[in-house]
Tab-separated table of C-alpha atoms and ligand atoms in Angstrom:
chain	number	residue	atom	x	y	z
A	1	MET	CA	24.498	-5.818	-92.730
A	2	LEU	CA	21.725	-6.122	-90.262
A	3	VAL	CA	19.300	-8.348	-91.342
A	4	TYR	CA	15.179	-8.051	-90.172
A	5	LEU	CA	14.121	-11.435	-88.885
A	6	ASN	CA	11.261	-12.000	-86.683
A	7	GLY	CA	10.669	-8.586	-84.997
A	8	GLU	CA	14.342	-7.601	-84.451
A	9	PHE	CA	17.199	-6.718	-86.706
A	10	VAL	CA	20.536	-9.184	-86.231
A	11	PRO	CA	24.062	-8.998	-87.687
A	12	ARG	CA	24.151	-11.368	-90.857
A	13	GLU	CA	25.758	-14.489	-89.164
A	14	GLU	CA	22.775	-14.519	-86.503
A	15	ALA	CA	19.875	-14.504	-88.776
A	16	LYS	CA	18.899	-17.746	-88.898
A	17	ILE	CA	16.260	-20.300	-89.482
A	18	SER	CA	15.291	-23.241	-88.372
A	19	VAL	CA	15.806	-26.678	-90.375
A	20	PHE	CA	11.991	-27.432	-90.252
A	21	ASP	CA	10.826	-24.043	-91.440
A	22	HIS	CA	8.671	-24.967	-94.781
A	23	GLY	CA	9.716	-22.462	-96.500
A	24	LEU	CA	13.014	-24.571	-96.356
A	25	LEU	CA	11.287	-27.960	-96.562
A	26	TYR	CA	8.559	-27.517	-99.305
A	27	GLY	CA	9.288	-23.865	-100.907
A	28	ASP	CA	6.028	-23.350	-98.855
A	29	GLY	CA	5.996	-19.260	-98.530
A	30	VAL	CA	6.481	-15.857	-100.659
A	31	PHE	CA	8.867	-13.099	-101.742
A	32	GLU	CA	9.456	-9.565	-103.060
A	33	GLY	CA	12.281	-8.822	-104.854
A	34	ILE	CA	12.485	-4.462	-104.667
A	35	ARG	CA	14.775	-2.195	-105.433
A	36	SER	CA	16.317	1.419	-104.158
A	37	TYR	CA	17.140	3.968	-106.248
A	38	SER	CA	18.782	6.948	-104.654
A	39	GLY	CA	16.997	7.224	-101.616
A	40	ARG	CA	13.588	6.083	-103.071
A	41	VAL	CA	12.354	2.497	-102.748
A	42	PHE	CA	10.819	1.568	-106.100
A	43	LYS	CA	6.690	0.879	-106.671
A	44	LEU	CA	6.779	0.265	-103.107
A	45	ASP	CA	3.319	-0.604	-102.518
A	46	GLU	CA	3.656	-2.231	-105.945
A	47	HIS	CA	5.224	-5.104	-104.040
A	48	LEU	CA	3.601	-4.863	-100.924
A	49	LYS	CA	0.148	-5.488	-102.520
A	50	ARG	CA	1.661	-8.568	-104.465
A	51	LEU	CA	3.296	-9.892	-101.520
A	52	TYR	CA	-0.249	-10.031	-99.669
A	53	ASP	CA	-1.753	-10.850	-102.759
A	54	SER	CA	0.661	-13.834	-103.096
A	55	ALA	CA	0.505	-14.873	-99.214
A	56	LYS	CA	-3.748	-14.546	-99.415
A	57	ALA	CA	-3.698	-17.078	-102.473
A	58	ILE	CA	-1.354	-19.612	-100.334
A	59	MET	CA	-3.742	-19.263	-97.168
A	60	LEU	CA	-0.569	-18.072	-95.209
A	61	ARG	CA	-1.975	-14.767	-92.997
A	62	ILE	CA	0.987	-12.355	-93.239
A	63	PRO	CA	1.515	-12.100	-88.707
A	64	LEU	CA	2.457	-7.791	-90.083
A	65	GLU	CA	-0.383	-5.527	-91.099
A	66	MET	CA	1.380	-3.784	-94.858
A	67	GLU	CA	1.679	-0.039	-93.377
A	68	GLU	CA	3.659	-1.951	-90.552
A	69	MET	CA	5.521	-4.478	-93.470
A	70	ARG	CA	6.470	-0.788	-95.376
A	71	GLU	CA	8.748	0.060	-92.046
A	72	VAL	CA	9.877	-3.156	-92.115
A	73	VAL	CA	11.579	-2.067	-95.548
A	74	LEU	CA	12.428	0.982	-95.125
A	75	GLU	CA	13.710	0.666	-91.860
A	76	THR	CA	15.886	-2.333	-92.829
A	77	LEU	CA	17.492	0.212	-95.434
A	78	ARG	CA	18.329	2.693	-92.815
A	79	ARG	CA	19.429	0.064	-90.888
A	80	ASN	CA	22.034	-0.712	-93.230
A	81	ASN	CA	22.572	2.954	-94.869
A	82	LEU	CA	21.502	1.944	-97.857
A	83	SER	CA	20.151	4.128	-101.041
A	84	ASP	CA	20.751	2.371	-104.001
A	85	ALA	CA	19.620	-1.501	-102.569
A	86	TYR	CA	18.451	-4.825	-104.006
A	87	ILE	CA	15.816	-5.810	-101.168
A	88	ARG	CA	14.278	-9.304	-100.685
A	89	LEU	CA	11.533	-9.704	-98.643
A	90	VAL	CA	10.474	-12.867	-97.132
A	91	VAL	CA	8.049	-14.478	-95.238
A	92	THR	CA	7.632	-18.570	-95.069
A	93	ARG	CA	4.941	-20.774	-93.185
A	94	GLY	CA	7.524	-20.876	-90.811
A	95	GLU	CA	8.602	-23.730	-88.663
A	96	GLY	CA	6.490	-27.188	-88.623
A	97	ASP	CA	6.766	-30.709	-88.382
A	98	LEU	CA	8.092	-32.969	-91.888
A	99	GLY	CA	4.649	-33.426	-92.554
A	100	LEU	CA	3.246	-30.936	-95.167
A	101	ASP	CA	0.070	-29.815	-93.284
A	102	PRO	CA	0.564	-25.322	-92.971
A	103	ASP	CA	-1.492	-25.804	-89.952
A	104	LYS	CA	1.352	-27.545	-88.217
A	105	CYS	CA	3.107	-23.948	-89.028
A	106	PRO	CA	1.884	-21.629	-86.088
A	107	LYS	CA	4.154	-18.789	-86.904
A	108	PRO	CA	5.367	-17.864	-90.119
A	109	THR	CA	8.950	-16.656	-90.501
A	110	VAL	CA	9.388	-12.819	-92.041
A	111	PHE	CA	12.945	-11.450	-93.309
A	112	CYS	CA	14.157	-8.799	-94.809
A	113	ILE	CA	17.725	-8.783	-96.349
A	114	ALA	CA	18.891	-4.998	-97.743
A	115	ASP	CA	22.462	-5.634	-100.072
A	116	LYS	CA	24.407	-3.852	-102.502
A	117	ILE	CA	22.762	-4.002	-105.772
A	118	VAL	CA	24.658	-6.462	-108.367
A	119	LEU	CA	23.999	-4.412	-111.968
A	120	TYR	CA	24.014	-6.257	-114.717
A	121	PRO	CA	27.063	-5.419	-117.024
A	122	GLU	CA	26.298	-2.256	-118.951
A	123	LYS	CA	27.227	-3.830	-122.229
A	124	TYR	CA	24.419	-6.223	-122.061
A	125	TYR	CA	21.628	-2.865	-122.185
A	126	ARG	CA	24.461	-1.637	-125.101
A	127	GLU	CA	24.406	-4.737	-127.046
A	128	GLY	CA	21.294	-6.496	-125.937
A	129	LEU	CA	21.141	-9.795	-124.738
A	130	ARG	CA	21.558	-13.010	-127.189
A	131	ILE	CA	19.002	-15.776	-125.766
A	132	VAL	CA	17.043	-18.794	-126.818
A	133	THR	CA	13.987	-20.953	-125.689
A	134	VAL	CA	13.924	-23.428	-123.267
A	135	PRO	CA	12.124	-27.019	-123.435
A	136	THR	CA	10.731	-26.501	-119.395
A	137	ARG	CA	7.455	-24.466	-119.736
A	138	ARG	CA	6.027	-22.463	-117.040
A	139	ASN	CA	4.012	-24.240	-114.550
A	140	TYR	CA	0.648	-24.583	-115.793
A	141	VAL	CA	-1.647	-22.308	-114.405
A	142	GLU	CA	-4.061	-24.898	-112.270
A	143	ALA	CA	-1.299	-26.165	-110.650
A	144	ILE	CA	1.014	-23.429	-109.362
A	145	ASN	CA	-0.337	-19.967	-111.081
A	146	PRO	CA	2.995	-18.152	-111.830
A	147	ARG	CA	1.184	-15.086	-110.555
A	148	ILE	CA	2.137	-15.949	-106.930
A	149	LYS	CA	5.331	-14.983	-106.252
A	150	SER	CA	6.431	-17.938	-104.294
A	151	LEU	CA	9.320	-20.131	-102.745
A	152	ASN	CA	8.905	-22.148	-104.928
A	153	TYR	CA	11.075	-21.758	-108.200
A	154	LEU	CA	12.258	-24.715	-109.552
A	155	ASN	CA	10.269	-24.382	-112.797
A	156	ASN	CA	12.454	-22.008	-112.676
A	157	ILE	CA	15.678	-22.939	-111.972
A	158	LEU	CA	14.828	-25.844	-114.581
A	159	ALA	CA	14.659	-23.361	-116.793
A	160	LYS	CA	17.550	-21.177	-115.901
A	161	ILE	CA	19.738	-24.087	-116.364
A	162	GLU	CA	18.627	-25.060	-119.587
A	163	GLY	CA	19.343	-21.605	-120.768
A	164	LYS	CA	23.052	-22.197	-119.321
A	165	LEU	CA	23.519	-25.078	-121.182
A	166	ALA	CA	23.028	-22.547	-124.080
A	167	ASN	CA	25.256	-19.997	-122.935
A	168	ALA	CA	22.414	-17.768	-122.613
A	169	PRO	CA	21.924	-15.155	-119.920
A	170	GLU	CA	18.405	-15.325	-120.082
A	171	ALA	CA	15.624	-18.034	-121.039
A	172	ILE	CA	12.007	-17.811	-122.343
A	173	MET	CA	9.718	-20.086	-121.274
A	174	LEU	CA	6.451	-20.943	-122.927
A	175	ASN	CA	3.203	-22.201	-121.359
A	176	SER	CA	2.037	-25.478	-121.945
A	177	GLU	CA	0.522	-24.897	-125.429
A	178	GLY	CA	3.345	-23.420	-127.255
A	179	TYR	CA	2.821	-19.545	-126.136
A	180	VAL	CA	5.241	-17.215	-124.552
A	181	VAL	CA	5.051	-16.450	-121.286
A	182	GLU	CA	7.768	-14.904	-119.295
A	183	CYS	CA	11.677	-15.307	-118.642
A	184	THR	CA	13.271	-17.473	-115.479
A	185	GLY	CA	13.115	-13.931	-113.895
A	186	ASP	CA	12.005	-11.109	-116.019
A	187	ASN	CA	9.094	-10.669	-118.086
A	188	VAL	CA	8.861	-10.502	-122.205
A	189	PHE	CA	7.760	-7.940	-124.479
A	190	ILE	CA	7.902	-7.817	-128.132
A	191	VAL	CA	7.481	-4.701	-130.607
A	192	LYS	CA	5.951	-5.240	-134.172
A	193	ARG	CA	5.405	-2.234	-136.438
A	194	GLY	CA	5.124	0.421	-133.559
A	195	VAL	CA	2.980	-1.538	-131.385
A	196	LEU	CA	4.076	-2.634	-127.955
A	197	LYS	CA	3.341	-6.032	-126.915
A	198	THR	CA	3.363	-8.607	-123.575
A	199	PRO	CA	1.750	-11.802	-122.850
A	200	PRO	CA	-1.240	-11.444	-120.422
A	201	VAL	CA	-0.758	-12.877	-117.047
A	202	TYR	CA	-3.557	-15.155	-117.420
A	203	ILE	CA	-1.670	-17.476	-119.520
A	204	GLY	CA	0.647	-17.961	-116.383
A	205	ALA	CA	3.276	-15.159	-116.391
A	206	LEU	CA	4.488	-12.758	-112.709
A	207	GLU	CA	2.309	-9.796	-113.088
A	208	GLY	CA	5.797	-7.877	-112.866
A	209	VAL	CA	5.641	-4.234	-111.016
A	210	THR	CA	8.282	-3.261	-113.738
A	211	ARG	CA	6.119	-4.778	-116.537
A	212	ASN	CA	3.210	-2.360	-115.409
A	213	CYS	CA	5.305	0.557	-114.811
A	214	VAL	CA	7.089	0.049	-118.309
A	215	MET	CA	3.880	-0.409	-120.154
A	216	ASP	CA	2.602	2.723	-118.315
A	217	LEU	CA	5.331	4.744	-119.351
A	218	ALA	CA	4.424	3.494	-123.355
A	219	ARG	CA	1.029	4.100	-123.232
A	220	GLU	CA	2.317	7.571	-121.847
A	221	MET	CA	4.625	8.114	-124.964
A	222	GLY	CA	1.888	7.424	-127.291
A	223	ILE	CA	2.981	4.068	-128.111
A	224	GLU	CA	0.207	1.418	-128.656
A	225	VAL	CA	0.324	-1.491	-126.052
A	226	ARG	CA	-1.182	-4.820	-126.038
A	227	GLU	CA	-1.612	-7.648	-123.661
A	228	GLU	CA	-2.085	-10.203	-126.732
A	229	LEU	CA	-1.155	-14.495	-126.781
A	230	PHE	CA	2.290	-14.803	-129.304
A	231	THR	CA	3.952	-17.838	-130.151
A	232	ARG	CA	7.857	-18.082	-131.205
A	233	TYR	CA	7.100	-17.400	-134.756
A	234	GLU	CA	6.112	-13.909	-133.712
A	235	LEU	CA	8.620	-13.409	-131.447
A	236	TYR	CA	11.348	-14.634	-134.148
A	237	THR	CA	9.853	-12.243	-136.425
A	238	SER	CA	9.636	-9.460	-134.181
A	239	ASP	CA	11.132	-5.547	-134.836
A	240	GLU	CA	12.488	-5.578	-131.436
A	241	CYS	CA	12.569	-7.329	-127.633
A	242	PHE	CA	13.425	-6.534	-124.804
A	243	LEU	CA	12.608	-7.959	-121.170
A	244	THR	CA	11.788	-5.895	-117.627
A	245	GLY	CA	12.673	-7.257	-114.371
A	246	THR	CA	13.106	-5.318	-110.360
A	247	ALA	CA	16.912	-6.187	-111.223
A	248	ALA	CA	17.533	-6.014	-115.314
A	249	GLU	CA	15.195	-2.891	-115.434
A	250	VAL	CA	14.581	-2.648	-118.795
A	251	ILE	CA	17.156	-4.479	-121.130
A	252	PRO	CA	17.182	-5.458	-125.237
A	253	VAL	CA	17.281	-8.771	-126.548
A	254	VAL	CA	18.846	-8.641	-130.361
A	255	GLU	CA	18.972	-12.643	-130.806
A	256	VAL	CA	16.504	-15.569	-129.857
A	257	ASP	CA	17.535	-19.319	-130.658
A	258	LYS	CA	20.167	-17.700	-132.847
A	259	ARG	CA	17.430	-15.533	-134.579
A	260	PRO	CA	18.547	-11.955	-134.978
A	261	ILE	CA	15.944	-9.360	-133.961
A	262	GLY	CA	14.870	-6.611	-136.184
A	263	ASP	CA	18.571	-5.645	-137.261
A	264	GLY	CA	19.881	-7.542	-134.554
A	265	LYS	CA	20.555	-4.453	-132.678
A	266	PRO	CA	18.624	-2.881	-129.540
A	267	GLY	CA	15.872	-1.244	-131.426
A	268	PRO	CA	14.730	2.509	-131.003
A	269	VAL	CA	11.540	2.038	-128.962
A	270	THR	CA	13.805	-0.100	-126.468
A	271	LEU	CA	16.265	2.455	-126.457
A	272	LYS	CA	13.192	4.971	-125.461
A	273	LEU	CA	11.695	2.549	-122.817
A	274	ILE	CA	15.152	2.176	-121.503
A	275	ASP	CA	16.097	5.650	-120.724
A	276	ALA	CA	12.598	6.504	-119.610
A	277	PHE	CA	12.421	3.501	-117.108
A	278	ARG	CA	15.447	5.320	-115.702
A	279	ARG	CA	14.369	8.639	-115.531
A	280	TYR	CA	10.759	7.482	-113.949
A	281	ALA	CA	12.937	5.310	-111.179
A	282	GLN	CA	15.360	8.013	-110.373
A	283	THR	CA	12.338	10.638	-110.082
A	284	HIS	CA	9.874	8.874	-108.002
A	285	GLY	CA	9.267	5.978	-104.773
A	286	THR	CA	9.123	5.888	-101.282
A	287	PRO	CA	12.117	8.283	-99.317
A	288	ILE	CA	13.706	6.036	-97.000
A	289	TYR	CA	15.039	8.641	-95.134
A	290	ASP	CA	13.162	11.794	-94.296
A	291	THR	CA	9.987	10.414	-93.500
B	301	LIG	N1	8.831	-13.032	-113.517
B	301	LIG	C1	9.272	-13.803	-112.895
B	301	LIG	C2	9.386	-15.379	-112.803
B	301	LIG	C3	9.812	-13.186	-112.019
B	301	LIG	O1	10.721	-13.829	-110.969
B	301	LIG	C4	10.587	-11.807	-111.991
B	301	LIG	C5	11.131	-11.075	-111.327
B	301	LIG	N2	10.510	-11.036	-109.637
B	301	LIG	C6	9.892	-10.577	-113.028
B	301	LIG	C7	9.000	-11.361	-113.972
B	301	LIG	C8	9.859	-9.437	-113.273
B	301	LIG	O2	8.646	-9.036	-112.284
B	301	LIG	P1	9.294	-7.078	-111.302
B	301	LIG	O3	8.969	-6.267	-112.486
B	301	LIG	O4	8.302	-7.261	-111.047
B	301	LIG	O5	10.711	-8.028	-110.708
């Protein structure tokens, strides 16, 4: 495996960064998880825009133009001869001293890893997930806005641990006011009387690339889509529920906090969207090889 690191492609064993890197010391950095399907990178420009927006929000100047970064992603896939892959693109504040001051980190660290995609078991897509809501609240928007996809994922990890303690493969997080926000690594949707609803990002959710794509596909199918606040009550009494994310794609949820969702099976809107999303992902995206 060859990893892109600060302008070079190096073998995995040599892809090392300093213990003084503030990405490691403080989670001071930003990242993207991107996917390629059958030789095309899915929504590459959307991921790059989000990366640069995240960096801007934390006043981190990425030392590459967006066009160069796009080439880094494509070249990492080419060097590793990958067509279906998961790509992790990371920019950290770089090496500094032991203090917090980002101005003491003159050179951001940039790396890109492309690996084979590890898929969720197909069973989850057929039968749906049984998940829970957890006590840890999603980061307060005015403290660390979850729209910033930063390396600081402890909020999500705490929720993940709580989900695992309840034997759940994902965990739904609420915000400090008790509204449903998102999962530890996925966005959440419900369907009620044919209307598709997902929380607006301003309450503290990441603006998921998959989320946006699914909303577009649903609208194209004539489904009414609303970004709307809802509580656990609306979640429990929804007709259908599903999650979206780069790794998960669209995945049904059939139980939340031991309450069956709808009739306890993946619902018709969910199944249609899974299908539409898979077809879309296979046929759209930036070609890796014939450029
Ligand atoms: N929310 C969180 C907290 C995430 O980490 C992710 C995964 N990046 C998502 C939602 C889903 O976003 P996307 O569809 O862009 O992968």
